[in-house]
XYZ file of C-alpha atoms in Angstrom:
486
model
C 135.199 38.888 118.521
C 135.458 40.927 121.798
C 137.816 43.670 121.341
C 139.093 43.767 125.214
C 143.070 43.469 125.410
C 144.997 46.851 125.469
C 148.049 45.106 124.242
C 149.348 41.646 122.599
C 152.426 40.103 123.413
C 154.622 37.912 120.793
C 157.053 35.552 122.739
C 156.331 33.133 125.307
C 160.603 33.168 126.291
C 161.351 33.905 129.556
C 161.421 37.778 129.511
C 157.770 37.521 127.049
C 156.191 35.493 129.375
C 157.449 37.304 132.658
C 156.391 40.808 131.171
C 152.500 39.635 130.363
C 152.705 38.448 133.786
C 154.087 42.239 135.438
C 151.572 44.064 132.757
C 148.660 41.587 134.122
C 149.553 42.235 137.806
C 149.157 46.288 136.793
C 145.960 45.803 135.491
C 147.141 46.026 131.877
C 144.633 42.891 129.815
C 147.533 41.593 127.662
C 146.906 38.601 124.607
C 149.632 36.279 124.661
C 150.656 34.704 121.423
C 153.761 32.425 120.753
C 154.467 30.976 116.948
C 154.560 27.317 118.706
C 151.402 27.812 119.756
C 151.114 24.600 122.087
C 153.361 26.962 124.462
C 150.442 29.397 124.579
C 148.413 26.740 126.266
C 151.489 25.535 128.584
C 151.128 29.415 129.869
C 147.352 29.110 130.286
C 147.428 26.338 132.206
C 150.499 27.645 133.837
C 151.876 30.473 135.556
C 148.714 32.061 133.909
C 146.065 30.462 135.410
C 143.431 32.498 136.833
C 144.560 35.654 135.508
C 142.951 37.950 133.092
C 145.428 37.552 130.614
C 144.131 35.705 127.263
C 145.471 33.252 124.809
C 145.741 33.372 121.470
C 146.443 30.433 119.031
C 147.147 32.908 115.269
C 148.176 36.564 114.762
C 144.092 37.248 112.702
C 143.042 35.939 116.594
C 145.141 38.069 119.264
C 144.819 41.629 116.622
C 141.015 40.888 117.033
C 141.468 40.444 120.556
C 142.817 44.107 120.585
C 141.287 46.962 121.236
C 141.737 50.610 119.330
C 144.640 51.543 118.723
C 146.218 48.248 118.311
C 149.657 47.547 119.955
C 151.564 44.499 119.629
C 154.909 44.049 121.529
C 157.287 41.441 120.083
C 160.042 39.777 122.367
C 161.359 37.529 120.229
C 165.148 36.618 118.569
C 166.964 40.328 117.480
C 167.369 40.424 113.686
C 165.559 38.124 111.171
C 162.644 37.062 113.454
C 161.571 40.620 113.766
C 161.663 41.191 110.203
C 159.196 38.214 109.992
C 156.640 39.105 111.989
C 156.492 42.698 110.949
C 155.438 40.967 107.683
C 153.432 38.861 109.907
C 151.077 41.548 111.414
C 151.115 43.965 108.332
C 148.637 42.407 106.518
C 146.358 42.469 109.475
C 146.940 45.964 111.065
C 145.527 48.969 110.322
C 146.941 52.583 110.125
C 147.629 54.137 113.463
C 148.541 50.221 114.718
C 151.510 49.975 116.600
C 154.741 47.664 116.489
C 156.903 47.206 120.053
C 160.241 45.460 119.782
C 161.515 44.693 123.094
C 163.963 42.861 122.157
C 168.452 43.310 122.199
C 167.916 44.664 118.961
C 171.038 46.941 116.664
C 170.174 50.685 116.777
C 170.270 50.719 113.151
C 167.719 48.434 112.484
C 165.131 49.974 114.688
C 165.692 52.765 112.815
C 165.465 50.982 109.330
C 161.953 49.236 110.814
C 160.476 52.442 111.997
C 160.741 54.347 108.371
C 159.670 51.396 107.010
C 156.634 51.031 109.331
C 155.783 54.482 109.235
C 155.667 54.204 105.205
C 152.978 52.358 105.739
C 150.736 54.239 108.332
C 152.070 52.475 111.472
C 153.956 53.639 114.077
C 157.387 51.609 115.299
C 159.021 51.394 118.751
C 162.059 50.003 119.675
C 162.534 49.564 123.471
C 165.904 48.517 125.313
C 164.516 46.595 128.515
C 167.020 46.008 131.401
C 166.770 44.075 134.413
C 166.932 40.049 133.182
C 164.156 37.504 134.123
C 163.505 39.300 137.667
C 163.384 43.023 136.123
C 160.764 41.581 133.659
C 158.851 40.194 136.455
C 158.946 42.873 138.774
C 160.004 46.242 136.981
C 162.479 46.701 134.464
C 164.436 49.330 133.620
C 162.946 50.997 129.862
C 164.009 52.666 126.871
C 161.538 53.355 124.330
C 162.511 55.262 121.046
C 161.180 55.260 117.989
C 157.842 56.439 117.012
C 156.974 59.474 119.321
C 153.498 58.997 117.703
C 153.204 56.238 119.646
C 154.279 57.065 122.751
C 150.915 58.703 124.828
C 149.721 54.794 124.507
C 152.692 53.260 124.920
C 153.988 55.297 127.613
C 151.248 54.943 130.351
C 151.871 50.963 130.013
C 155.613 50.903 130.141
C 155.473 53.574 132.873
C 153.089 51.108 134.982
C 155.339 48.187 134.681
C 158.865 49.576 135.033
C 160.843 49.556 138.322
C 160.994 52.986 140.390
C 163.281 54.917 141.892
C 163.882 55.450 145.962
C 162.065 58.199 145.121
C 159.359 56.373 143.311
C 159.895 58.161 140.021
C 159.154 55.097 137.343
C 162.302 53.971 135.458
C 160.924 54.755 131.879
C 160.414 57.558 129.974
C 160.735 58.548 126.242
C 164.708 58.723 124.996
C 164.092 59.769 121.692
C 163.252 59.312 117.820
C 164.476 56.373 115.343
C 166.708 53.938 117.008
C 167.703 56.217 120.059
C 166.194 53.470 122.960
C 168.060 50.953 121.940
C 171.032 52.935 121.381
C 171.033 53.822 124.780
C 169.732 50.111 125.542
C 173.230 48.882 124.084
C 175.561 51.540 125.630
C 174.308 50.306 128.954
C 174.951 46.881 128.231
C 179.068 47.961 127.194
C 178.904 49.873 130.681
C 177.467 46.896 132.105
C 180.198 44.808 130.526
C 182.880 47.271 131.884
C 181.514 46.769 135.079
C 181.462 43.443 135.463
C 185.162 42.953 134.282
C 186.399 45.266 136.987
C 184.804 43.390 139.410
C 186.275 40.173 138.100
C 189.790 41.813 138.157
C 189.008 43.272 141.963
C 188.510 39.481 142.277
C 191.662 38.225 140.696
C 193.098 40.383 142.588
C 192.632 39.086 145.911
C 192.122 35.918 144.800
C 196.138 35.248 143.087
C 197.632 38.581 144.562
C 196.304 38.649 148.150
C 195.805 34.606 148.411
C 191.974 35.290 149.712
C 189.816 32.433 149.396
C 186.337 32.774 148.559
C 184.218 33.738 151.808
C 186.954 36.436 153.185
C 186.917 38.021 149.192
C 182.465 38.175 149.787
C 183.079 39.496 152.865
C 185.046 42.477 150.676
C 182.181 43.173 148.719
C 179.626 43.090 151.081
C 181.475 46.177 152.986
C 182.183 47.803 149.936
C 178.610 47.455 149.036
C 177.809 49.683 151.810
C 179.881 52.999 150.565
C 180.431 54.264 147.727
C 180.099 50.963 145.554
C 176.951 50.218 146.565
C 175.193 48.977 143.475
C 173.241 45.775 141.895
C 176.251 43.736 140.696
C 178.391 44.281 143.870
C 175.648 43.000 145.919
C 175.078 39.735 144.272
C 178.883 38.969 143.728
C 179.182 39.307 147.505
C 176.423 36.495 147.814
C 178.049 34.435 145.023
C 180.778 34.131 147.252
C 179.019 32.853 150.046
C 177.498 30.134 148.152
C 178.498 26.887 148.618
C 178.653 23.666 146.112
C 177.334 20.501 147.733
C 180.032 19.316 149.420
C 180.617 22.446 150.883
C 183.171 24.080 148.273
C 182.633 27.218 147.082
C 180.438 27.439 143.797
C 182.940 29.751 141.986
C 185.826 27.845 142.978
C 184.132 25.001 140.609
C 183.051 26.876 137.617
C 185.041 27.094 134.416
C 186.605 30.596 133.343
C 185.210 30.928 129.986
C 182.544 33.581 130.179
C 180.335 34.059 126.664
C 178.956 37.384 125.545
C 175.539 37.917 123.493
C 177.007 40.476 120.763
C 175.667 44.168 122.623
C 179.649 44.675 124.260
C 180.767 44.898 120.554
C 177.647 46.602 119.023
C 179.470 48.849 121.854
C 182.749 49.049 120.313
C 181.394 49.027 116.942
C 179.368 51.810 117.401
C 182.651 53.526 119.568
C 184.909 53.045 116.745
C 182.290 54.667 114.196
C 182.457 57.449 116.079
C 185.948 58.017 117.181
C 184.883 57.562 120.534
C 187.536 55.834 122.867
C 186.050 53.224 125.021
C 188.936 51.794 125.970
C 187.780 50.362 129.163
C 184.504 49.015 127.867
C 186.357 47.241 124.801
C 188.631 45.976 126.670
C 185.987 43.995 128.857
C 185.004 42.751 125.667
C 188.287 41.264 124.562
C 188.416 39.544 127.924
C 185.761 37.588 127.549
C 186.607 36.843 123.705
C 190.521 35.926 125.782
C 188.609 33.749 128.449
C 186.692 31.370 125.598
C 190.087 31.002 124.670
C 191.103 28.845 127.386
C 192.892 25.489 125.868
C 195.125 27.797 123.733
C 195.757 30.016 127.710
C 196.362 26.351 129.621
C 199.103 25.953 126.698
C 200.770 28.763 127.019
C 200.307 29.031 131.044
C 202.662 25.754 130.691
C 205.485 27.292 129.065
C 205.227 31.279 129.134
C 207.105 32.659 132.036
C 205.901 35.689 134.079
C 207.092 36.965 137.861
C 204.627 34.655 141.079
C 201.184 36.223 141.429
C 201.602 36.424 144.538
C 202.791 39.336 146.936
C 203.785 38.571 150.616
C 204.449 41.965 151.581
C 202.006 44.782 152.628
C 199.371 44.968 155.333
C 196.257 43.148 153.069
C 193.693 44.828 155.317
C 195.119 48.338 153.456
C 195.570 46.457 150.538
C 191.908 45.421 149.943
C 190.832 49.333 150.592
C 192.755 50.048 147.810
C 191.515 47.355 145.665
C 187.759 48.920 146.160
C 188.951 52.616 145.532
C 190.613 51.637 142.352
C 187.573 49.622 141.604
C 185.355 52.785 142.072
C 187.232 54.982 140.546
C 187.791 52.709 137.263
C 184.053 51.951 137.683
C 183.452 55.914 136.830
C 185.789 55.860 133.725
C 183.177 52.902 132.715
C 180.277 55.225 132.849
C 182.209 58.257 131.971
C 182.894 56.417 128.540
C 179.642 55.723 128.144
C 178.005 58.745 128.192
C 180.940 60.401 125.962
C 179.666 57.592 123.575
C 176.196 58.429 123.758
C 176.564 62.326 123.971
C 179.156 61.560 120.219
C 175.785 59.488 119.174
C 173.013 62.336 119.770
C 174.916 65.042 118.147
C 175.294 62.978 115.211
C 171.609 61.423 114.472
C 170.434 64.551 116.514
C 168.152 63.007 118.959
C 168.807 65.170 121.710
C 169.295 62.235 124.689
C 169.068 63.635 128.103
C 171.559 61.862 130.117
C 170.833 63.133 133.617
C 166.959 61.427 132.639
C 168.802 58.453 131.661
C 170.699 58.321 133.886
C 167.292 58.192 137.023
C 166.221 55.433 134.252
C 169.233 53.298 135.231
C 168.222 54.050 138.750
C 166.303 50.651 139.466
C 165.226 47.852 137.676
C 168.268 47.219 135.477
C 171.927 45.303 136.243
C 173.941 48.931 136.573
C 171.277 50.419 138.928
C 174.006 51.723 141.616
C 173.837 54.348 144.295
C 175.843 56.916 142.503
C 173.386 57.309 139.088
C 171.915 59.983 141.544
C 175.598 61.801 141.048
C 175.453 61.447 137.463
C 171.890 62.588 137.249
C 172.713 65.796 139.469
C 175.939 66.336 136.810
C 173.852 66.587 133.851
C 170.995 68.702 136.168
C 173.631 71.004 136.895
C 175.847 71.159 133.654
C 173.125 69.478 130.900
C 176.066 70.970 128.360
C 178.942 69.055 130.528
C 181.195 67.320 128.045
C 182.674 64.504 130.452
C 181.476 62.977 133.701
C 184.776 63.657 135.017
C 184.876 67.627 134.928
C 181.883 67.470 137.305
C 183.249 68.796 140.397
C 182.321 65.092 142.741
C 183.193 62.964 140.396
C 186.691 64.793 139.661
C 187.156 64.922 143.628
C 186.463 60.897 143.657
C 188.942 60.071 141.104
C 191.448 62.672 142.852
C 190.895 60.708 146.168
C 191.044 57.097 144.499
C 193.446 58.158 142.347
C 196.538 56.895 144.809
C 195.319 53.586 145.451
C 194.386 52.902 141.458
C 197.686 53.598 140.627
C 198.997 51.327 143.179
C 197.084 47.985 142.384
C 197.383 48.624 138.907
C 201.544 48.830 139.346
C 201.330 46.383 141.782
C 199.373 43.540 139.569
C 201.542 44.529 136.567
C 204.972 43.314 138.506
C 202.793 40.369 139.795
C 201.871 39.338 136.576
C 198.114 39.829 137.145
C 196.036 41.175 134.333
C 194.625 44.297 134.964
C 192.762 45.309 130.940
C 189.815 47.332 131.892
C 191.308 48.805 135.317
C 194.862 49.623 133.730
C 193.075 51.057 130.474
C 190.722 52.708 131.947
C 193.767 54.507 133.740
C 195.919 54.949 131.083
C 192.596 57.081 129.443
C 192.326 58.893 132.545
C 195.647 59.953 132.204
C 195.138 60.410 128.300
C 192.381 62.613 129.170
C 194.273 65.177 130.977
C 197.648 65.149 129.152
C 197.770 68.344 127.031
C 200.640 67.546 124.624
C 199.971 63.100 123.636
C 202.227 62.003 121.092
C 200.400 62.022 118.329
C 202.032 64.267 116.484
C 204.935 61.462 115.845
C 202.184 59.790 114.024
C 201.335 62.504 112.174
C 204.935 63.110 111.424
C 204.781 59.628 109.900
C 201.701 59.226 108.148
C 202.995 62.562 106.263
C 206.657 60.697 105.688
C 205.511 57.626 104.280
C 202.274 58.222 102.759
C 202.215 62.515 102.162
C 199.016 62.812 104.572
C 199.805 66.016 105.806
C 199.891 67.571 109.342
C 198.999 70.642 111.037
C 201.296 73.116 112.877
C 201.397 74.418 116.642
C 202.648 77.668 115.023
C 200.329 78.124 113.100
C 195.782 78.163 112.745
C 194.248 74.798 113.268
C 192.752 73.272 109.441
C 195.600 74.399 107.605
C 197.344 71.342 106.918
C 200.994 70.987 105.754
C 203.115 68.600 103.819
C 207.350 67.920 103.955
C 209.729 66.376 101.965
C 211.029 64.250 104.494
C 213.621 62.547 102.612
C 215.284 65.852 101.725
C 215.166 67.476 105.053
C 217.128 64.020 106.159
C 219.617 65.141 103.717
C 220.391 67.945 105.052
C 220.434 66.767 108.422
C 222.885 64.140 107.700
C 225.046 67.135 105.495
C 224.749 69.106 107.959
C 225.826 66.697 110.535
C 228.743 65.791 108.914
C 229.870 69.672 107.967
C 229.654 70.267 112.204
C 231.505 66.855 112.692
């Protein structure tokens, strides 16, 4: 069998098919395989007809089509299917071959698989891919990590098919060892959850707080997309509000208010809890989807639980729309700041040495959270690679200072009128907590020592020295002193 394919792709669902077609467009010879082989024939007689793509009907045939080094990309469901295909491939792959997992796998699984495969002489890469169906077909953002020895081979392919920044740079570069690539993709998705929830909350205020209809809301988003909020998600949101159902009703008004999720957002929150990083805005965005899923319970509560009238009849609508846009921008900055905080903690713990400015650049094109202000993040970390938090960069510090009054007005008015802003409000609380020199956590420490003898540190002693008090005895002394004084 002639060995002339550069790479094989297993899995012919939407992402797999489109990546194969993208590779073909860039002169990369691809062998396509699917466990259900009928899909191979369907693909070869359909979208792949007339291309240089080769269809394979078995693992053996597919491997035989590959030139050295044999490189195989899995585009299958995360979890058990990835491990199953690895075991199917191993008997047919010589030492030095490469397996790539392009699905949304958990980063810990990627680290485990890399260790396992390298022990057998096989390179393994876990790569995050963002951009959805359109990105896969025309250029996604690609975040590979794992066996560094495979990058010279894989990098040439990935950089060819990746999206390009406005400056023409590929939105793909080596992230780091073990699970680094999938961790960065997971955080990307967490930020995406935050971004989407913030946009939904801005819509909620305009719809129920200002009484605006879909066309007017769409115009507001289109205007925002020409300024600081210029981004893919703002752009498609403006598009959504312009779309109508068959009878002319805005389609958005016909869509059930129940949002689903696939798990990467909750993985981000779990990782943050394990690392002790407060990604509060992202967490609230994840929980907001869970709350939306409890629609029947919400409908029952809405019939009995009371609150203030949602609509505010006072104020200049144009000014309030401007306020909402500024609040959205400030909270969006917090969403990214929390995501980069999480990556910084994971990088330090795992020794990944992540390049945060480069990660922001990789997200500049192709991915779902692509936005103009990612260039500002790249510049921030280029100027200060050790920047402890994004909000300490001059640009972002100034932007939040400028938007902060509007952010507070919007959060306060929403609370007064019973409009829930879980992400926007928690982002503001995180910002205030971040800049608070003395939090009330001293009381928490006292409580823990009182009921559990967990000890505490003192402001008048060196950090690291721990103390315990007999609180019952102190309470009795205080009571006695009070009686004596009376």
